[in-house]
Short mmCIF file of C-alpha atoms in Angstrom, two decimals:
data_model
loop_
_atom_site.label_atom_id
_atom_site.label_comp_id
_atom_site.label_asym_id
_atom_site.label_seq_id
_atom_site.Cartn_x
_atom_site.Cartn_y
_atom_site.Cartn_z
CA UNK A 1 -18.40 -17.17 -23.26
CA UNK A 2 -17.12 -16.75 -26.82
CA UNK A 3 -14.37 -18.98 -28.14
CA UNK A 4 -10.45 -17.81 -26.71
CA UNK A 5 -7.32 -17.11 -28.88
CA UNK A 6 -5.67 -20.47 -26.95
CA UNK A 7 -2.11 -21.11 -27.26
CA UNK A 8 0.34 -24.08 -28.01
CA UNK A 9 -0.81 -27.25 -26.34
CA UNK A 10 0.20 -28.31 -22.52
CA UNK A 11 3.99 -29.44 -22.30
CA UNK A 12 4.15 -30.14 -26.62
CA UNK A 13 1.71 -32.58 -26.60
CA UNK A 14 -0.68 -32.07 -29.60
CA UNK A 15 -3.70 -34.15 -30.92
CA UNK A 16 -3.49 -32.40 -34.28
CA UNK A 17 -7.62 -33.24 -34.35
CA UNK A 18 -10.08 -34.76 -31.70
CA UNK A 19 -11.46 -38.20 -31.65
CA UNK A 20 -15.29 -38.60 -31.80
CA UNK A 21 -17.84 -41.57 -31.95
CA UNK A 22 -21.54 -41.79 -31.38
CA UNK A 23 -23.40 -43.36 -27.96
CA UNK A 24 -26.83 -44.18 -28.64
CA UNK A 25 -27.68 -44.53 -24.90
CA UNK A 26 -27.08 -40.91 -24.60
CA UNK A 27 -28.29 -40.05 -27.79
CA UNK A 28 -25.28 -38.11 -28.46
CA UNK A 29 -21.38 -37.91 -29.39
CA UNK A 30 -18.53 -37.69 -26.89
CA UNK A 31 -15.68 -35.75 -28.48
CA UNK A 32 -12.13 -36.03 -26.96
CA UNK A 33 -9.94 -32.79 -27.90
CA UNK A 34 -7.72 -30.08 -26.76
CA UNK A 35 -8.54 -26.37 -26.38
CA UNK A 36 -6.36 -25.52 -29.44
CA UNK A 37 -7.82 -28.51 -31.15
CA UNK A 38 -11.35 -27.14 -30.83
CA UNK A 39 -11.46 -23.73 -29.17
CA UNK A 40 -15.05 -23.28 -30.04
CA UNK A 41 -16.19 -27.06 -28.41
CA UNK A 42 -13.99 -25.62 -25.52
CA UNK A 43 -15.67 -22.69 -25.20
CA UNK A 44 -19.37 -23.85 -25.33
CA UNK A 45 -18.14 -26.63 -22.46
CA UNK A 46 -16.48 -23.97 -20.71
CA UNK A 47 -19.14 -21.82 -20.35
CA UNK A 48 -21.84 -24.55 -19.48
CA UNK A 49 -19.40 -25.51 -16.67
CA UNK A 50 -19.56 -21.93 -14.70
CA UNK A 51 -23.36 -22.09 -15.67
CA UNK A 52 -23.97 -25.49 -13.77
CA UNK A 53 -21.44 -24.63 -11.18
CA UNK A 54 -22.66 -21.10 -10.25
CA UNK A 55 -26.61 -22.65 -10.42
CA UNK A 56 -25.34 -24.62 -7.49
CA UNK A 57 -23.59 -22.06 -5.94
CA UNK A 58 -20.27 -23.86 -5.75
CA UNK A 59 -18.60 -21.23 -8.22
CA UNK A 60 -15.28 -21.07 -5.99
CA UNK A 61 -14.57 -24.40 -7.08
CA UNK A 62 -13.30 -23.72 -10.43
CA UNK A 63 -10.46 -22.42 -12.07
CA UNK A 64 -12.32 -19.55 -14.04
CA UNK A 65 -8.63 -18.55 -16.12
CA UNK A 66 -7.80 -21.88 -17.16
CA UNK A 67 -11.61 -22.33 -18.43
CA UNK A 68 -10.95 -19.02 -20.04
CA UNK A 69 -7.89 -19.89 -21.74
CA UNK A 70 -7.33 -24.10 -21.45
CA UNK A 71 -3.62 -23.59 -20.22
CA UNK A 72 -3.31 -26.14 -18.00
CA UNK A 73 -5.80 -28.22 -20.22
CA UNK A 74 -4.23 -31.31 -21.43
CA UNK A 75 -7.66 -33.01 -22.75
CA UNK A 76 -11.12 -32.59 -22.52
CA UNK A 77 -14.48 -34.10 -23.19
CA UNK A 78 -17.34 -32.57 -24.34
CA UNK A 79 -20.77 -34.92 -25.05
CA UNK A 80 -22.93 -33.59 -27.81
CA UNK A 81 -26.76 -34.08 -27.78
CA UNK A 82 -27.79 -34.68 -31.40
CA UNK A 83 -29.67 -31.28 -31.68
CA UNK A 84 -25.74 -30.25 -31.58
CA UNK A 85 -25.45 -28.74 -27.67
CA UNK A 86 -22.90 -29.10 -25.62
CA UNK A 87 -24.66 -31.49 -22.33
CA UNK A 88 -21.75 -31.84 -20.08
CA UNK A 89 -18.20 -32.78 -19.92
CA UNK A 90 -14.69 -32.43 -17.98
CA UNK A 91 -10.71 -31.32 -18.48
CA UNK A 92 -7.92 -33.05 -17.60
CA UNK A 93 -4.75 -32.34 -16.54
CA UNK A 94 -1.30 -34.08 -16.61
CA UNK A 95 0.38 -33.66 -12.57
CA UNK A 96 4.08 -33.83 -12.69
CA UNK A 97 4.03 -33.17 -8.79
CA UNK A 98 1.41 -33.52 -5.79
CA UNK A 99 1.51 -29.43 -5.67
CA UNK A 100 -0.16 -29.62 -9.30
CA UNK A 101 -3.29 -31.09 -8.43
CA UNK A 102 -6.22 -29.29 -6.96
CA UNK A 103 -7.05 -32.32 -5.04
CA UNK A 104 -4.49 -31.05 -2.39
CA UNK A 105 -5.90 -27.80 -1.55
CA UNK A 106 -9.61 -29.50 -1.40
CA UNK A 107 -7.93 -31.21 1.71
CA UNK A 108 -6.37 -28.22 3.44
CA UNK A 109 -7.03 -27.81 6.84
CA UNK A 110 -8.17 -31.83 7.35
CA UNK A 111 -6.90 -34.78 8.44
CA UNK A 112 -6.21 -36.92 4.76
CA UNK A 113 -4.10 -34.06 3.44
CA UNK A 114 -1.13 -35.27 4.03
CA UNK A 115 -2.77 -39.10 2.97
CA UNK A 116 -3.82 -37.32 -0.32
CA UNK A 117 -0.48 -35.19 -1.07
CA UNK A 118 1.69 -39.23 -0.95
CA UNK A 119 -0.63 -40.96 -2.75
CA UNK A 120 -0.59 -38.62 -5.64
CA UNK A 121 3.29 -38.03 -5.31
CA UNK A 122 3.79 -42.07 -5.36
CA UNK A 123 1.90 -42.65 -8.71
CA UNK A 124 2.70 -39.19 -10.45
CA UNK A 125 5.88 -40.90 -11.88
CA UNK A 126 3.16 -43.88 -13.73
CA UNK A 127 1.76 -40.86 -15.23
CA UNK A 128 -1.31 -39.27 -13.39
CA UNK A 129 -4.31 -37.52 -15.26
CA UNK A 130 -6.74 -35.32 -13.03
CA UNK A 131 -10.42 -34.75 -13.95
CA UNK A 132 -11.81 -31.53 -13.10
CA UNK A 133 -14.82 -29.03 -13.84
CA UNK A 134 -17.06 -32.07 -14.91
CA UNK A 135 -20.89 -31.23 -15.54
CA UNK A 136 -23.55 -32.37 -17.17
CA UNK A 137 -27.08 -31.58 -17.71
CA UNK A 138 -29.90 -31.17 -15.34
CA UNK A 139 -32.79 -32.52 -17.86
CA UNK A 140 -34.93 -35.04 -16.08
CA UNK A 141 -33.63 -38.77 -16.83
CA UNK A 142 -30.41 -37.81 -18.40
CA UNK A 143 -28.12 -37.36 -16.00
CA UNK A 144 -26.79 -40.57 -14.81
CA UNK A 145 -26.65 -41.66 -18.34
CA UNK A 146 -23.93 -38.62 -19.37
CA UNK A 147 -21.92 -39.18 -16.22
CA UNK A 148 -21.29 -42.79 -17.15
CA UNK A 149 -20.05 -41.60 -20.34
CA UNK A 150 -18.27 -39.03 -18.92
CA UNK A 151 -16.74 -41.69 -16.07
CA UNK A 152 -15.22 -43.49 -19.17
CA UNK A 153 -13.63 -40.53 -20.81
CA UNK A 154 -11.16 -40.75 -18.97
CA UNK A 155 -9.95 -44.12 -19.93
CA UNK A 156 -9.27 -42.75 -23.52
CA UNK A 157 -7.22 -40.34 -22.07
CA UNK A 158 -4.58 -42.26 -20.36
CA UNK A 159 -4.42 -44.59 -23.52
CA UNK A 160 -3.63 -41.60 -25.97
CA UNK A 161 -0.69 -40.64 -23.08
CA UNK A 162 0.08 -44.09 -22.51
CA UNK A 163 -0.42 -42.83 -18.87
CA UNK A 164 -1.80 -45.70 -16.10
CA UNK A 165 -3.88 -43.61 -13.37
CA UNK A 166 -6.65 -41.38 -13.64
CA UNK A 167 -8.44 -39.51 -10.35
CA UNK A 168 -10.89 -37.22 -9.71
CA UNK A 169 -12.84 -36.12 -6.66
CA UNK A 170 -16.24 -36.27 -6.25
CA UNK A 171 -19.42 -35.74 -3.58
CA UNK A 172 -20.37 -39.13 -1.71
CA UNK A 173 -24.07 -38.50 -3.21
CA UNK A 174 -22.30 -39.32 -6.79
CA UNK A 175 -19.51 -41.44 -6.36
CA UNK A 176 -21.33 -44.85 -7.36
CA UNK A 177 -22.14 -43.06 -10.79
CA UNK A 178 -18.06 -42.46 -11.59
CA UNK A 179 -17.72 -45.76 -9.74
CA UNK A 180 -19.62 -47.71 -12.33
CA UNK A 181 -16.19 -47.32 -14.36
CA UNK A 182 -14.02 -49.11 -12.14
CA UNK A 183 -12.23 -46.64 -9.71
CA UNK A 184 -11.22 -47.16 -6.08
CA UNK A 185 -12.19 -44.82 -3.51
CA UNK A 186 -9.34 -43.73 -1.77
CA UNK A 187 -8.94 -44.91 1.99
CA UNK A 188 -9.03 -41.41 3.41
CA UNK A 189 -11.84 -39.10 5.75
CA UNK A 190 -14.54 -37.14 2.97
CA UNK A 191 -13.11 -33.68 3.15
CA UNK A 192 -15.76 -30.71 3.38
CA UNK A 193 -15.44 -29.47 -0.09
CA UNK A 194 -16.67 -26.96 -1.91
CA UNK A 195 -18.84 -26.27 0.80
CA UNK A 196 -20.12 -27.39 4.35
CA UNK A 197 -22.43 -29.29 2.99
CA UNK A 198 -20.95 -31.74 0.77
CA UNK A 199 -18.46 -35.06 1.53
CA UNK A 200 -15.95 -35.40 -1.04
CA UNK A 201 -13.81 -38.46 -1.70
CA UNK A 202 -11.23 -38.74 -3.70
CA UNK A 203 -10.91 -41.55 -6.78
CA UNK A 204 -8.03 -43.22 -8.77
CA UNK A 205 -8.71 -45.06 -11.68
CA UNK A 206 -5.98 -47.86 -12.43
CA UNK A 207 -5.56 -49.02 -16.15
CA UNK A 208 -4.39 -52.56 -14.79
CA UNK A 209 -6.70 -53.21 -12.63
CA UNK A 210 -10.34 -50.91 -13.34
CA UNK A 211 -11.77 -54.42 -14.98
CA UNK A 212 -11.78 -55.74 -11.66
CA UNK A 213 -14.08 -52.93 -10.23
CA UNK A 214 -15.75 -51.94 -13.53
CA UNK A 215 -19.53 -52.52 -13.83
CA UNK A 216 -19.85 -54.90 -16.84
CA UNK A 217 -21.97 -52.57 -19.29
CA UNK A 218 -19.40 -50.11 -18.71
CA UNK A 219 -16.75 -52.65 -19.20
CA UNK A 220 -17.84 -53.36 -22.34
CA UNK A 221 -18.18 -49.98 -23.42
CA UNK A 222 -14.49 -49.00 -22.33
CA UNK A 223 -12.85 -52.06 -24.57
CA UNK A 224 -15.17 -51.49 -27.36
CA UNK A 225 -14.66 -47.51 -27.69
CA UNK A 226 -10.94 -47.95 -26.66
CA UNK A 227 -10.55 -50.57 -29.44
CA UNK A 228 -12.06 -48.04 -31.87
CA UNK A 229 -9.48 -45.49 -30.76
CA UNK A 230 -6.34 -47.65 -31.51
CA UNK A 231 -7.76 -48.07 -35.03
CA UNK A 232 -8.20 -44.17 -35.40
CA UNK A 233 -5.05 -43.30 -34.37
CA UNK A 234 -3.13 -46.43 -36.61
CA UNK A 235 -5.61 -44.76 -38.74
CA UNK A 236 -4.28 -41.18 -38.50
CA UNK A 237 -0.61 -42.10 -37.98
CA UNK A 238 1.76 -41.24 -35.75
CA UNK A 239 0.29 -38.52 -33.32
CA UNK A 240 2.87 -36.00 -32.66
CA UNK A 241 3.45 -36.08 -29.19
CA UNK A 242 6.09 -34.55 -26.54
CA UNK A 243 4.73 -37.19 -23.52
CA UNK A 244 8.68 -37.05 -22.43
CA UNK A 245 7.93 -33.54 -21.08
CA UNK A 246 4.72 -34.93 -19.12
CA UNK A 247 6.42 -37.21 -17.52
CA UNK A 248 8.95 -36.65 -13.63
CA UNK A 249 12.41 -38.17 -14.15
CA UNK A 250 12.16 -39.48 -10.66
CA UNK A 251 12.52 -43.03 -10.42
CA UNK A 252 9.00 -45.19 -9.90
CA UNK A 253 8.49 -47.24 -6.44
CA UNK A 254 5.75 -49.44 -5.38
CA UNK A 255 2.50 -48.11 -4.96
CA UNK A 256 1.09 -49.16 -1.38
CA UNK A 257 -1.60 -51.96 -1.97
CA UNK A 258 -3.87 -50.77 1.18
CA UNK A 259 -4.28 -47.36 0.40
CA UNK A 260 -7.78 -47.53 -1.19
CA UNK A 261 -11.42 -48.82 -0.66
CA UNK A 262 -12.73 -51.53 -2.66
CA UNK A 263 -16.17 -51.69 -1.77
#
């Protein structure tokens, strides 16, 4: 997949440059950015994403235009071995509504549809990020290592937006790997998703609360590389932004306290 001609970032919001830092456990760098930021990054994560997909012939689960192109692509993560290859990463994007998450149609056809369409529709005025297309490597041993880093990503994310939940979905055979960052499993039936033979939950990720579920390697991680951020961007100045265009005008209410799984 060679680099695309990408446009203006999603809704005015612009980076200007990607944040980077090294993570010896991985023996690597994770790399935050936008397609526009760094089309070729994009492109190489891109492409290993319909690679690792299509291997496991669950294809129909991405969005093969907005891989092509990063419209809908408000951030991304790539992770970087130190021979320089792309190993895995994700995309995020902002929802301003229930209909703009993919998380929806998973559920179509089963019971926690409706569950999944109000939960996301009750936090989307907090400012909701979804992770999709993540993938990392299938070399023996490193694995689990690059989805931890890649379960943090997010975090860095929502503090450059100033935006409070993060969520994802994910099969049940993986969920304590993302879960090692603090998420909550949502309270709602596995849907059947991409295929027969996988259980997918949904996750949300709460910056107010994720210390409370967070493994404590991971913990420390997240306020050590989120600490390192907030220097870099004092550093860089005042990233020019348009986060009022992310952002519903609809007034917030309470999110229901019973509407996820702790353990």
């Amino acid at each position: 997949m060679t680099a695309p001609t990408l446009g203006s970032a999603v809704g005015g919001f612009s980076l200007g440059q990607g944040f980077s830092w090294p993570d010896p456990d991985i023996e690597g760098t994770l790399i935050v950015s936008q397609p526009s930021a760094d089309p070729e990054l994009w492109a190489e994560y891109a492409a290993g994403a319909v690679r690792s997909y299509r291997k496991r012939g669950v294809e129909c689960a991405l969005d093969v235009d907005a891989l092509r192109d990063g419209h809908d692509t408000i951030m991304f993560c790539a992770v970087v071995d130190d021979a320089g290859q792309v190993v895995g990463g994700l995309r995020a994007k902002a929802l301003r509504s229930a209909d703009d998450s993919h998380a929806v149609a998973e559920w179509a056809g089963q019971p926690g549809q409706q569950d999944v369409r109000q939960m996301i529709a009750d936090r989307v005025p907090y400012g909701v990020l979804e992770m999709k297309a993540g993938w990392v490597t299938d070399a023996a041993g490193r694995s689990p290592l690059l989805t931890s880093a890649l379960a943090r990503s997010g975090f860095y994310m929502m503090v450059i937006l100033d935006f409070q939940y993060l969520m994802c979905t994910a099969a049940t055979a993986i969920l304590n790997t993302w879960r090692s960052s603090g998420p909550v499993v949502a309270a709602i039936p596995a849907t059947p998703y991409p295929t027969e033979q996988y259980r997918t939950k949904l996750l949300w990720w709460n910056r107010r609360d994720f210390f409370n579920h967070a493994q404590p390697n991971q913990l420390t991680k997240i306020v050590s590389e989120t600490k390192d951020l907030i220097h870099e961007q004092f550093r860089r100045g005042q990233i020019g932004t348009g986060l009022a265009g992310l952002l519903p005008v609809t007034l917030a209410k309470p999110i229901p306290s019973n509407d996820c799984e702790v353990a």
